[in-house]
CSV table of N, CA and C in Angstrom, one decimal:
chain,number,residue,atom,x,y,z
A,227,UNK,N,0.8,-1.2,0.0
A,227,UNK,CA,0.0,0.0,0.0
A,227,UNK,C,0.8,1.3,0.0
A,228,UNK,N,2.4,1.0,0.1
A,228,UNK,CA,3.1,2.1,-0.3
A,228,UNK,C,2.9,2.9,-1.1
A,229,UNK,N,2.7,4.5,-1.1
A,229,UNK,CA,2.4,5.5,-2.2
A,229,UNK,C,3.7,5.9,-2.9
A,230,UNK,N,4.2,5.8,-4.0
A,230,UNK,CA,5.7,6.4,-4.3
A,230,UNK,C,5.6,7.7,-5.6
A,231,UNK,N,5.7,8.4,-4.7
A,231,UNK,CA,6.6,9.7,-5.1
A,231,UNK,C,7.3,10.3,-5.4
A,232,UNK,N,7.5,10.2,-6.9
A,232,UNK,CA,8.9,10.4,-7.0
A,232,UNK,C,10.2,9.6,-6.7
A,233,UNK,N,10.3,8.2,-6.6
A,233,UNK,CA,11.0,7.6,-5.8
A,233,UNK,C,10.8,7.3,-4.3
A,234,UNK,N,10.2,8.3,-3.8
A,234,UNK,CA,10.2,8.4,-2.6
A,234,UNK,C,8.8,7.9,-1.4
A,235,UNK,N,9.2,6.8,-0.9
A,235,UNK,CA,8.3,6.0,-0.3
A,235,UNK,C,7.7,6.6,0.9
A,236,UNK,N,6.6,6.5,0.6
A,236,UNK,CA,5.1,7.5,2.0
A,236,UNK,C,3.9,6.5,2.2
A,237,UNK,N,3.8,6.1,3.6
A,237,UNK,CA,3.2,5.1,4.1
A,237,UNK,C,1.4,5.9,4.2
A,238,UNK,N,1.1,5.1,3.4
A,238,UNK,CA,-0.3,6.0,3.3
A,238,UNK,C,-1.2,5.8,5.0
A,239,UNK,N,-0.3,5.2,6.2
A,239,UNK,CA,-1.0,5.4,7.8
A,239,UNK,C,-0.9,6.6,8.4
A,240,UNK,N,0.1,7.3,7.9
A,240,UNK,CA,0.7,8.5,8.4
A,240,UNK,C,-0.4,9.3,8.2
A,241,UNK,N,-0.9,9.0,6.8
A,241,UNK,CA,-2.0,10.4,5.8
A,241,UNK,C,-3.1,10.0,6.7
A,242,UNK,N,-3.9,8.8,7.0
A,242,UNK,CA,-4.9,8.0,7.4
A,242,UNK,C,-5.2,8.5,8.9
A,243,UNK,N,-4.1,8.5,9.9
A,243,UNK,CA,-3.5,8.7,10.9
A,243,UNK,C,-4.2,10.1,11.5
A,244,UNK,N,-3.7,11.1,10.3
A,244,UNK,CA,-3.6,12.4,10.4
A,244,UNK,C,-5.2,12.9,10.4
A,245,UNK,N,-5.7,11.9,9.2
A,245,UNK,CA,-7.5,12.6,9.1
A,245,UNK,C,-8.2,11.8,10.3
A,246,UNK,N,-7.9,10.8,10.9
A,246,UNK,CA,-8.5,10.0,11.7
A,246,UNK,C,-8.7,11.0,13.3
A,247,UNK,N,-7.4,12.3,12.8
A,247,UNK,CA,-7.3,12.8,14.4
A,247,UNK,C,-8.4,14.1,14.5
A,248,UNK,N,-9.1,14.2,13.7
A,248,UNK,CA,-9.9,14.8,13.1
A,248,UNK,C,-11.6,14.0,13.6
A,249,UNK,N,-11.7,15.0,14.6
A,249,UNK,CA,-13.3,14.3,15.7
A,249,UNK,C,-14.5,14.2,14.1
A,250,UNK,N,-14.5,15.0,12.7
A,250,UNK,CA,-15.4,14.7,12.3
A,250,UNK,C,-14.9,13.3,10.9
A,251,UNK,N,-14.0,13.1,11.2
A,251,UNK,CA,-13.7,11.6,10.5
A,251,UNK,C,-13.4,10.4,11.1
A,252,UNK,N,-14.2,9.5,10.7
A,252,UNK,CA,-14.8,8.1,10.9
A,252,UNK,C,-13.6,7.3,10.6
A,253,UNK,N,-13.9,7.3,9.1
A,253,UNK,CA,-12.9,6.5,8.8
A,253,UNK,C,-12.1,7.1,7.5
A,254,UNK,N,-11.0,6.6,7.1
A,254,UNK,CA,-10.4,7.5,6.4
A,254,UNK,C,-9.1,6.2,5.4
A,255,UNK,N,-8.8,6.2,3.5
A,255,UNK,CA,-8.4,5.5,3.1
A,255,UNK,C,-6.8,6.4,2.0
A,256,UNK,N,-6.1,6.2,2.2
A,256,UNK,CA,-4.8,7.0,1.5
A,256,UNK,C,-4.3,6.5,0.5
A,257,UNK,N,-4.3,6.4,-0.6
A,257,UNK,CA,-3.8,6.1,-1.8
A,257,UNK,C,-2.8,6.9,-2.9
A,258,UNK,N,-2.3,6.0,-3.5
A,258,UNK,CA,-1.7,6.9,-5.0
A,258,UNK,C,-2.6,7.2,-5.8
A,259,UNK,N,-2.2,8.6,-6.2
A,259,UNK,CA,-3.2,9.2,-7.3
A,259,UNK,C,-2.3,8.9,-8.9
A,260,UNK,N,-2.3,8.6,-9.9
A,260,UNK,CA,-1.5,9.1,-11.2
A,260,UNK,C,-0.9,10.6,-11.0
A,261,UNK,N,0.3,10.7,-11.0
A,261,UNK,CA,1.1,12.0,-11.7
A,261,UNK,C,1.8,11.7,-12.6
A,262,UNK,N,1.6,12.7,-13.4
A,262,UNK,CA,2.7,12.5,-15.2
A,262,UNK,C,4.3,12.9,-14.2
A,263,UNK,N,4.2,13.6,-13.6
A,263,UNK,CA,5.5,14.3,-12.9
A,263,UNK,C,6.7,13.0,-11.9
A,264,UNK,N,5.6,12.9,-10.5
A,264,UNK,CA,6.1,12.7,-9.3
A,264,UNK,C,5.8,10.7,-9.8
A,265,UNK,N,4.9,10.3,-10.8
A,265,UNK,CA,4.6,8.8,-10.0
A,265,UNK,C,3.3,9.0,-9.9
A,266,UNK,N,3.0,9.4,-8.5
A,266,UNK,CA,2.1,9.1,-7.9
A,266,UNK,C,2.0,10.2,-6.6
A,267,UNK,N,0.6,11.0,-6.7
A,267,UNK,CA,0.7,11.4,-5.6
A,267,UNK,C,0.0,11.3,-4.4
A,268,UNK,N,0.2,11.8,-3.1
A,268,UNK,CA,-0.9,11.5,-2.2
A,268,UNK,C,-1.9,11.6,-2.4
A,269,UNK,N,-3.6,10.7,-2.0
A,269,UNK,CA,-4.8,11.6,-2.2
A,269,UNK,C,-5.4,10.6,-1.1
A,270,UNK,N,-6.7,11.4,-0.6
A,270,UNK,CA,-7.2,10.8,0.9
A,270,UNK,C,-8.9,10.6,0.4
A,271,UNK,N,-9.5,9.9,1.1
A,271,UNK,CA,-11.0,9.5,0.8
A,271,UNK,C,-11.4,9.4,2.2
A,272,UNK,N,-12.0,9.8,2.8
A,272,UNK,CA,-12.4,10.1,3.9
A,272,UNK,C,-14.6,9.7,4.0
A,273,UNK,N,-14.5,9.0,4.9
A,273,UNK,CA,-16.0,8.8,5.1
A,273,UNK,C,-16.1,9.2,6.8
A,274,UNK,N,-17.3,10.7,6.9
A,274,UNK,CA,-17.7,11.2,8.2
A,274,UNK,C,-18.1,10.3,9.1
A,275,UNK,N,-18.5,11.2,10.7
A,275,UNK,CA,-19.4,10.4,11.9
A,275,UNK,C,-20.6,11.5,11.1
A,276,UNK,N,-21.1,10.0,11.9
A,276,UNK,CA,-23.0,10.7,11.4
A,276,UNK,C,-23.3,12.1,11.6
A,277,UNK,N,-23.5,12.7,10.6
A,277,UNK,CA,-24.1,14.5,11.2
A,277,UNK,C,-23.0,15.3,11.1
A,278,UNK,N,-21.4,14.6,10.8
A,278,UNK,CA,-20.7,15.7,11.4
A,278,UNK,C,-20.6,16.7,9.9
A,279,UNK,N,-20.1,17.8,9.7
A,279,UNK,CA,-20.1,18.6,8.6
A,279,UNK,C,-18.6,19.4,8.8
A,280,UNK,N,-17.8,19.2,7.7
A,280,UNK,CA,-16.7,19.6,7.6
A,280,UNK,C,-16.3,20.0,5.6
A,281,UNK,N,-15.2,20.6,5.4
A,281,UNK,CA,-14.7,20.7,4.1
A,281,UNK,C,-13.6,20.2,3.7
A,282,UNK,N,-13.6,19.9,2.6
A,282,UNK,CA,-12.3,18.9,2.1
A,282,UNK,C,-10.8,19.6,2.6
A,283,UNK,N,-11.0,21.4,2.3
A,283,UNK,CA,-10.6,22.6,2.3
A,283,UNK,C,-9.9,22.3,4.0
A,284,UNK,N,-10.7,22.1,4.9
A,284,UNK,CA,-10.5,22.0,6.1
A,284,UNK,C,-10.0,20.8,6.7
A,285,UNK,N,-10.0,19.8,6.0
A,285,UNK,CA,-9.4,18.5,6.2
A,285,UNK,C,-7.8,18.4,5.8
A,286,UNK,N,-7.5,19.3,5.0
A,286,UNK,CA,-6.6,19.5,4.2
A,286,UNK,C,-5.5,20.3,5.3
A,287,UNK,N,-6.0,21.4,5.7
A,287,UNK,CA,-5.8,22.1,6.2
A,287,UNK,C,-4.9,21.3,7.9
A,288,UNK,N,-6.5,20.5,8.1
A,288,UNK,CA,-5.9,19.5,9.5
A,288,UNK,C,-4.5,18.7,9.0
A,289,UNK,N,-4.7,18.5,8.0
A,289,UNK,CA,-3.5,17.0,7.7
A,289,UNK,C,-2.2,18.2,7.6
A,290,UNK,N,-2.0,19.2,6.9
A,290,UNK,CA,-0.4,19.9,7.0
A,290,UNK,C,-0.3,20.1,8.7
A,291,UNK,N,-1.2,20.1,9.3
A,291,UNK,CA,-0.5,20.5,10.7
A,291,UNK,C,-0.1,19.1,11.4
A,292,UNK,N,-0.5,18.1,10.7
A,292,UNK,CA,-0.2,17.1,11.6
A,292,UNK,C,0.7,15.7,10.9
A,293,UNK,N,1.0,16.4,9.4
A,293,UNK,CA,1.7,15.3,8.7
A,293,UNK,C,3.3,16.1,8.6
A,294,UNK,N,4.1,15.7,9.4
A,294,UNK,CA,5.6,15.5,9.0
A,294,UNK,C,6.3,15.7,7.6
A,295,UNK,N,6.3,14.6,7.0
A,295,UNK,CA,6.5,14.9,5.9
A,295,UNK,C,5.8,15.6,4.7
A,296,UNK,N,6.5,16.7,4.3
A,296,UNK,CA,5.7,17.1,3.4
A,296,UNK,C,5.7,17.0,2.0
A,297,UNK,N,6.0,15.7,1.5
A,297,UNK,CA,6.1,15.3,0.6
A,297,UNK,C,4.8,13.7,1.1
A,298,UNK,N,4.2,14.1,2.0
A,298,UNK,CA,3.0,12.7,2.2
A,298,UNK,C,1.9,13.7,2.7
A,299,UNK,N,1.9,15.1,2.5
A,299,UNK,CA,0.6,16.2,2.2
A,299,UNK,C,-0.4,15.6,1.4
A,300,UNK,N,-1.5,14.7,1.6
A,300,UNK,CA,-2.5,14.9,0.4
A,300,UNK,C,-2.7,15.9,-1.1
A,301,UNK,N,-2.6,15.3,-1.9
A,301,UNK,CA,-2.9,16.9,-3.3
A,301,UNK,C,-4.8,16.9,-3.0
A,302,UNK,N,-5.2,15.7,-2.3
A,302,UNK,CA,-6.4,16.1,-3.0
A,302,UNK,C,-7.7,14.8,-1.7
A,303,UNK,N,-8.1,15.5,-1.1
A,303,UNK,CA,-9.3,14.9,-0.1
A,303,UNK,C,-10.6,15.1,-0.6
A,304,UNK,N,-11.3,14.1,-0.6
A,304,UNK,CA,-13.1,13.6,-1.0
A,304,UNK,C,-13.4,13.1,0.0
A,305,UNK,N,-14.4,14.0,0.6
A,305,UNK,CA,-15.3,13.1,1.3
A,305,UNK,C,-16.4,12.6,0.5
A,306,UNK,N,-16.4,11.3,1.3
A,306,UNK,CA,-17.5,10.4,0.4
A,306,UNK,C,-18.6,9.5,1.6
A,307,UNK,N,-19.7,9.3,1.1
A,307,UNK,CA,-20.6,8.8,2.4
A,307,UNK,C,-20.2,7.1,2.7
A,308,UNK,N,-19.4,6.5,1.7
A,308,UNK,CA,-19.2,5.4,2.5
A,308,UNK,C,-17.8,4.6,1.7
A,309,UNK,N,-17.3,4.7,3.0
A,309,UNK,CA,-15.8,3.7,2.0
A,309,UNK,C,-15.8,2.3,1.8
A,310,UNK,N,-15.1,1.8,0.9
A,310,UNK,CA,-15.2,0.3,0.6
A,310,UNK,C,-14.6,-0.3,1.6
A,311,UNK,N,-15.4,-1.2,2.2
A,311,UNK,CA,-14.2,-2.4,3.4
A,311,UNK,C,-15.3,-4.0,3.2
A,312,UNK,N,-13.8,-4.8,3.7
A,312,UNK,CA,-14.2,-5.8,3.7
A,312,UNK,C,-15.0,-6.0,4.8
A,313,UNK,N,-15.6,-7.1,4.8
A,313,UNK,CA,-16.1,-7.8,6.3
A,313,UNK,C,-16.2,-7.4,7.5
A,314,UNK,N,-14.8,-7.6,7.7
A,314,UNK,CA,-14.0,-7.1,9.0
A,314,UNK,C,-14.1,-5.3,9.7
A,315,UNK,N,-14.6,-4.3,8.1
A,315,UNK,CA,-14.3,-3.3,8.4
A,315,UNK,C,-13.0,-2.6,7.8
A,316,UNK,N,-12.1,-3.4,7.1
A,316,UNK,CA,-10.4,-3.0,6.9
A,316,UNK,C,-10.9,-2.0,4.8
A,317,UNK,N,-10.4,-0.6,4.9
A,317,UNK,CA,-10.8,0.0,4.2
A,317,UNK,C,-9.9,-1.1,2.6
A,318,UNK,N,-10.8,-1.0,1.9
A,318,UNK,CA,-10.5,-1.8,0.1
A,318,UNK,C,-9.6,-0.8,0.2
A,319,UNK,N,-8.5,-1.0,-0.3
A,319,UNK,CA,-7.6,0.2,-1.5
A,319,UNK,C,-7.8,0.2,-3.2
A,320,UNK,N,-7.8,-1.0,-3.4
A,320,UNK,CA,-8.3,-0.9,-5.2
A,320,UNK,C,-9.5,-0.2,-5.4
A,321,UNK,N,-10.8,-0.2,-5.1
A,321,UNK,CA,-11.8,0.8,-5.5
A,321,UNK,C,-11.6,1.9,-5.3
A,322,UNK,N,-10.7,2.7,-4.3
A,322,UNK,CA,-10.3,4.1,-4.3
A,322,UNK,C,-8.5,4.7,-5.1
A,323,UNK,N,-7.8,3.2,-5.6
A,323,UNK,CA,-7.2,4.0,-6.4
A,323,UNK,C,-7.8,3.9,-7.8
A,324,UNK,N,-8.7,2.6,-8.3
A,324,UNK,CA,-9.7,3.0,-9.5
A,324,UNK,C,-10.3,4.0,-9.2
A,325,UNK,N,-11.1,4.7,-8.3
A,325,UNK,CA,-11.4,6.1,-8.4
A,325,UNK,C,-10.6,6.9,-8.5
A,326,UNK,N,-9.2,7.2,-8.2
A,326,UNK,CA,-8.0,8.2,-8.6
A,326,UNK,C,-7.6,8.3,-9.5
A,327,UNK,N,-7.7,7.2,-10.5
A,327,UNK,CA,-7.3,6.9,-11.8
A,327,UNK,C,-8.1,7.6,-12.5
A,328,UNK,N,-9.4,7.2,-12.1
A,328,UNK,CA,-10.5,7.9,-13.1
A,328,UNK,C,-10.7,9.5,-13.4
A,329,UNK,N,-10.7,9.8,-12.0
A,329,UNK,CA,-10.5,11.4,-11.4
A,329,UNK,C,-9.7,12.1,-12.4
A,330,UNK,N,-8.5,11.2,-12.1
A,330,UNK,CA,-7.0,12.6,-12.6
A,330,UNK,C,-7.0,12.1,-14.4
A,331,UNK,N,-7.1,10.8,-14.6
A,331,UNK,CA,-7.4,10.7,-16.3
A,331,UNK,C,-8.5,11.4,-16.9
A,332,UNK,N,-9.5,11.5,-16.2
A,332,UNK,CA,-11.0,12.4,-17.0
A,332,UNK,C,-10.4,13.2,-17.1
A,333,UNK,N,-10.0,14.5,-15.7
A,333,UNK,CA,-9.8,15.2,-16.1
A,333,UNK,C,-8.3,15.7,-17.2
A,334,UNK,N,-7.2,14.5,-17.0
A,334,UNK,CA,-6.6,14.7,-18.8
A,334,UNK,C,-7.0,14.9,-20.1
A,335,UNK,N,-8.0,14.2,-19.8
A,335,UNK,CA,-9.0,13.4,-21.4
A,335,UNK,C,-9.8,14.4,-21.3
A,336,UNK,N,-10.8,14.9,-20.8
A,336,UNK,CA,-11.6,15.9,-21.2
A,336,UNK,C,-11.3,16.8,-22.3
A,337,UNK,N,-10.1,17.3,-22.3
A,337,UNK,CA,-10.0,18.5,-23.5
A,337,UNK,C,-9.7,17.5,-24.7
A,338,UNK,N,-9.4,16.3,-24.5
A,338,UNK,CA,-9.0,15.6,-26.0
A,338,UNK,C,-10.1,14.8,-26.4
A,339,UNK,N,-11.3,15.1,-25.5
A,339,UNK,CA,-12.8,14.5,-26.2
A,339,UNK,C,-12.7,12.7,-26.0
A,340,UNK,N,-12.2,12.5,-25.1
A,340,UNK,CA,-12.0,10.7,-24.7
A,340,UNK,C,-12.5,10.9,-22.9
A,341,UNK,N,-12.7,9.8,-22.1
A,341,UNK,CA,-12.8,9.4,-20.8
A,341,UNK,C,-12.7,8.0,-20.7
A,342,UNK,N,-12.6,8.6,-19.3
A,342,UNK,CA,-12.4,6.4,-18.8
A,342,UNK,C,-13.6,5.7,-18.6
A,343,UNK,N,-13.7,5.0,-19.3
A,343,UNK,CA,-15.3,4.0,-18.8
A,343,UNK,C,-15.7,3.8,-17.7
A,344,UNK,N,-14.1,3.0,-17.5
A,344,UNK,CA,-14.6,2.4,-16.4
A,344,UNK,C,-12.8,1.7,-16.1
A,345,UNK,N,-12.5,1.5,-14.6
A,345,UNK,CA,-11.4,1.2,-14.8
A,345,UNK,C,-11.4,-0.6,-13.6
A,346,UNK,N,-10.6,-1.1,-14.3
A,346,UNK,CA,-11.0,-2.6,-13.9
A,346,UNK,C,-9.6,-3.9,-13.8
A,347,UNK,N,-9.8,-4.8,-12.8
A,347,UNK,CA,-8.8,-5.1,-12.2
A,347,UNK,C,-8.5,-6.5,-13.6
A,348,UNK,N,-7.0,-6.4,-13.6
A,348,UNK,CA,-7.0,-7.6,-14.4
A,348,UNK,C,-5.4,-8.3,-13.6
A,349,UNK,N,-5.8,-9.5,-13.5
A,349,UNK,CA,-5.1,-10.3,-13.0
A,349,UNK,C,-3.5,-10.6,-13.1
A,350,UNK,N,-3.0,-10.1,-14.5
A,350,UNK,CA,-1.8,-9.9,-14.7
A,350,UNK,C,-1.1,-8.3,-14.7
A,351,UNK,N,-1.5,-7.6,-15.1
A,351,UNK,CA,-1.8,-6.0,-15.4
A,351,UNK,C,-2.0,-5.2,-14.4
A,352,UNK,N,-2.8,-5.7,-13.3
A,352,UNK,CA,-3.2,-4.4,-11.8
A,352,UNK,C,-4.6,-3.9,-12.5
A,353,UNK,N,-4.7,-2.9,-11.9
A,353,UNK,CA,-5.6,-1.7,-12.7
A,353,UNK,C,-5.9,-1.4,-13.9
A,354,UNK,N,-6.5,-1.5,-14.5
A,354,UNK,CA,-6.6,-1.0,-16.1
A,354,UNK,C,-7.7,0.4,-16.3
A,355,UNK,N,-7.5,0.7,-16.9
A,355,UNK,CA,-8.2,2.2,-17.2
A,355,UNK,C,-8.6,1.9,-18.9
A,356,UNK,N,-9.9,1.7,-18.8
A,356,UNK,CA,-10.7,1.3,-20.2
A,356,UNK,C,-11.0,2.8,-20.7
A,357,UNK,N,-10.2,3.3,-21.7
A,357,UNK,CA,-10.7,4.6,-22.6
A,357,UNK,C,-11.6,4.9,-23.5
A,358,UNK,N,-12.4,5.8,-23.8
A,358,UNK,CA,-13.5,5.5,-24.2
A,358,UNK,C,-13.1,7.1,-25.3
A,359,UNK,N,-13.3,6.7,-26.8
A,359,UNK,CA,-13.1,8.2,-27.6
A,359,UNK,C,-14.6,8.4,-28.3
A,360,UNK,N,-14.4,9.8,-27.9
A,360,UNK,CA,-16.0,10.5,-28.3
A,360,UNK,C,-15.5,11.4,-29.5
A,361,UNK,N,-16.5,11.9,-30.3
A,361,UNK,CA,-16.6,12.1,-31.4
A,361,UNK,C,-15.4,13.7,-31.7
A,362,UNK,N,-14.9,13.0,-32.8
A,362,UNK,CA,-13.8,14.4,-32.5
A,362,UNK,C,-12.4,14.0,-31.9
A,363,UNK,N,-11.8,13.1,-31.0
A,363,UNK,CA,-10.9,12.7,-30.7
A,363,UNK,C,-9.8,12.1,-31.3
A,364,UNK,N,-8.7,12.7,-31.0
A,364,UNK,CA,-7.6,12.6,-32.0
A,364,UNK,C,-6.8,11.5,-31.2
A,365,UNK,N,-7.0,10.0,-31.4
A,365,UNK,CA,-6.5,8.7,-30.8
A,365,UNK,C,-4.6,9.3,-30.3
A,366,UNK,N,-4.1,9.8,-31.7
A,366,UNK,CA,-2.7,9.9,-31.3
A,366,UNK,C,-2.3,10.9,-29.9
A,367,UNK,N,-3.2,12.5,-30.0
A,367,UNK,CA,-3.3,13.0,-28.9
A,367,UNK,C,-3.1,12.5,-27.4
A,368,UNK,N,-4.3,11.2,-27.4
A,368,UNK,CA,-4.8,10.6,-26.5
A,368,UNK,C,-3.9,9.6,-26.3
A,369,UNK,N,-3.3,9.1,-26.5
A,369,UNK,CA,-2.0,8.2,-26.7
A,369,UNK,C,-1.0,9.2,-25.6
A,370,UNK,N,-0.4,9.7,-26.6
A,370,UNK,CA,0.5,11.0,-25.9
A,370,UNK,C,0.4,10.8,-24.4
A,371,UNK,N,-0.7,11.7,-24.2
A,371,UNK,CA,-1.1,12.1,-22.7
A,371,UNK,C,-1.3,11.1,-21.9
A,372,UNK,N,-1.6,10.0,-22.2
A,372,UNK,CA,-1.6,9.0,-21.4
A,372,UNK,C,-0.4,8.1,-21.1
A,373,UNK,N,0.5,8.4,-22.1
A,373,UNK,CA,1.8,7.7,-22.3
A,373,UNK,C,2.9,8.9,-20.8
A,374,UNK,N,1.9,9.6,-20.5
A,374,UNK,CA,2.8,10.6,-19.7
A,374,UNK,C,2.5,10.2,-18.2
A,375,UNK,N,1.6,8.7,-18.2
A,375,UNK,CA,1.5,8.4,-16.7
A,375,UNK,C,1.7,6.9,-16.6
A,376,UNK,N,1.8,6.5,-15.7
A,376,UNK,CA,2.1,4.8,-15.3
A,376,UNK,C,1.2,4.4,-15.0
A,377,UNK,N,0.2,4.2,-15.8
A,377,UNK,CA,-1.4,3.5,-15.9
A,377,UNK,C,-1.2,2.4,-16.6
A,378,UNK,N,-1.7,1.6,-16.5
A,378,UNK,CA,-2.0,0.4,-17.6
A,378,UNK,C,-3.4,1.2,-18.5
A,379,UNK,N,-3.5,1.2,-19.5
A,379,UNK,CA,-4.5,1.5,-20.4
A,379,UNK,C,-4.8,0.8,-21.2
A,380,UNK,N,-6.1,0.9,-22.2
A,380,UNK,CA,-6.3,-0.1,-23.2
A,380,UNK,C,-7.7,0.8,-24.1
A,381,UNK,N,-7.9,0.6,-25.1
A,381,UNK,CA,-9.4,1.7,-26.0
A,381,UNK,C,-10.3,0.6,-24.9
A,382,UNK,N,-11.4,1.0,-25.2
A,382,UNK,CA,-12.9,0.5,-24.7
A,382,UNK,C,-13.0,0.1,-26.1
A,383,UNK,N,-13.8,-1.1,-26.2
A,383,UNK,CA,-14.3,-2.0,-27.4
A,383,UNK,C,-15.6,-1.8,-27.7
């Protein structure tokens, strides 16, 4: 569940840790997001206590005063009404870095008129990010910009 950065290894408990110390988070999941730059960067998914009301803005805020390293700063907190966990309660990580994937590729793909379908676990591969081109989309563009991140990719059929 290591997040790497640039080379640089950040234990996504520390990030987890930090939102957890925060009276209006419940539970809380830290993942790699895609960066064309760094790898990968921090990003937090966060599910509230009942009723409580806070901002991502504010969560954000909590985590630099209490995260050490500042290269394991979240770029990017969602609250969401319910995190993936098994059984036991232990938060999923693959459904929230398939949602990271999706996040930071839409928003690459948007201007080049393509999105992700849908992104889905394959057995030898990890994560895959299924591309979808809408009308007007220049395949090679879309190639490019995707070729700028360490995703597994593949067109949608």
């Amino acid at each position: 569940d290591i997040i790497i950065r640039g080379g640089h290894n950040i234990d996504p408990a520390e990030i987890e840790d930090a939102m957890l110390a925060h009276p209006a988070v419940a539970v809380a999941g830290a993942v790699g997001q895609p960066d064309a730059f760094a790898g990968e960067l921090p990003c937090v998914y966060v599910e509230l206590v009942a009723g409580a009301k806070v901002t991502p803005a504010a969560l954000l805020d909590h985590a630099r005063d209490r995260i050490q390293e500042r290269a394991a700063v979240p770029k990017h907190v969602e609250i969401v009404d319910t995190l993936p966990k098994t059984a036991v309660g232990k938060v999923l990580k693959q459904p929230l870095r398939a949602r990271a994937i999706a996040r930071v590729l839409n928003g690459e793909l948007e201007p080049l008129h393509a999105d992700v379908l849908e992104v889905v676990e394959d057995r030898r591969r990890g994560l895959v990010a299924r591309i979808r081109k809408r009308h007007r989309a220049d395949e090679e563009a879309i190639t490019r910009k995707l070729g700028e991140f360490a995703v597994v990719w593949e067109w949608a059929g």
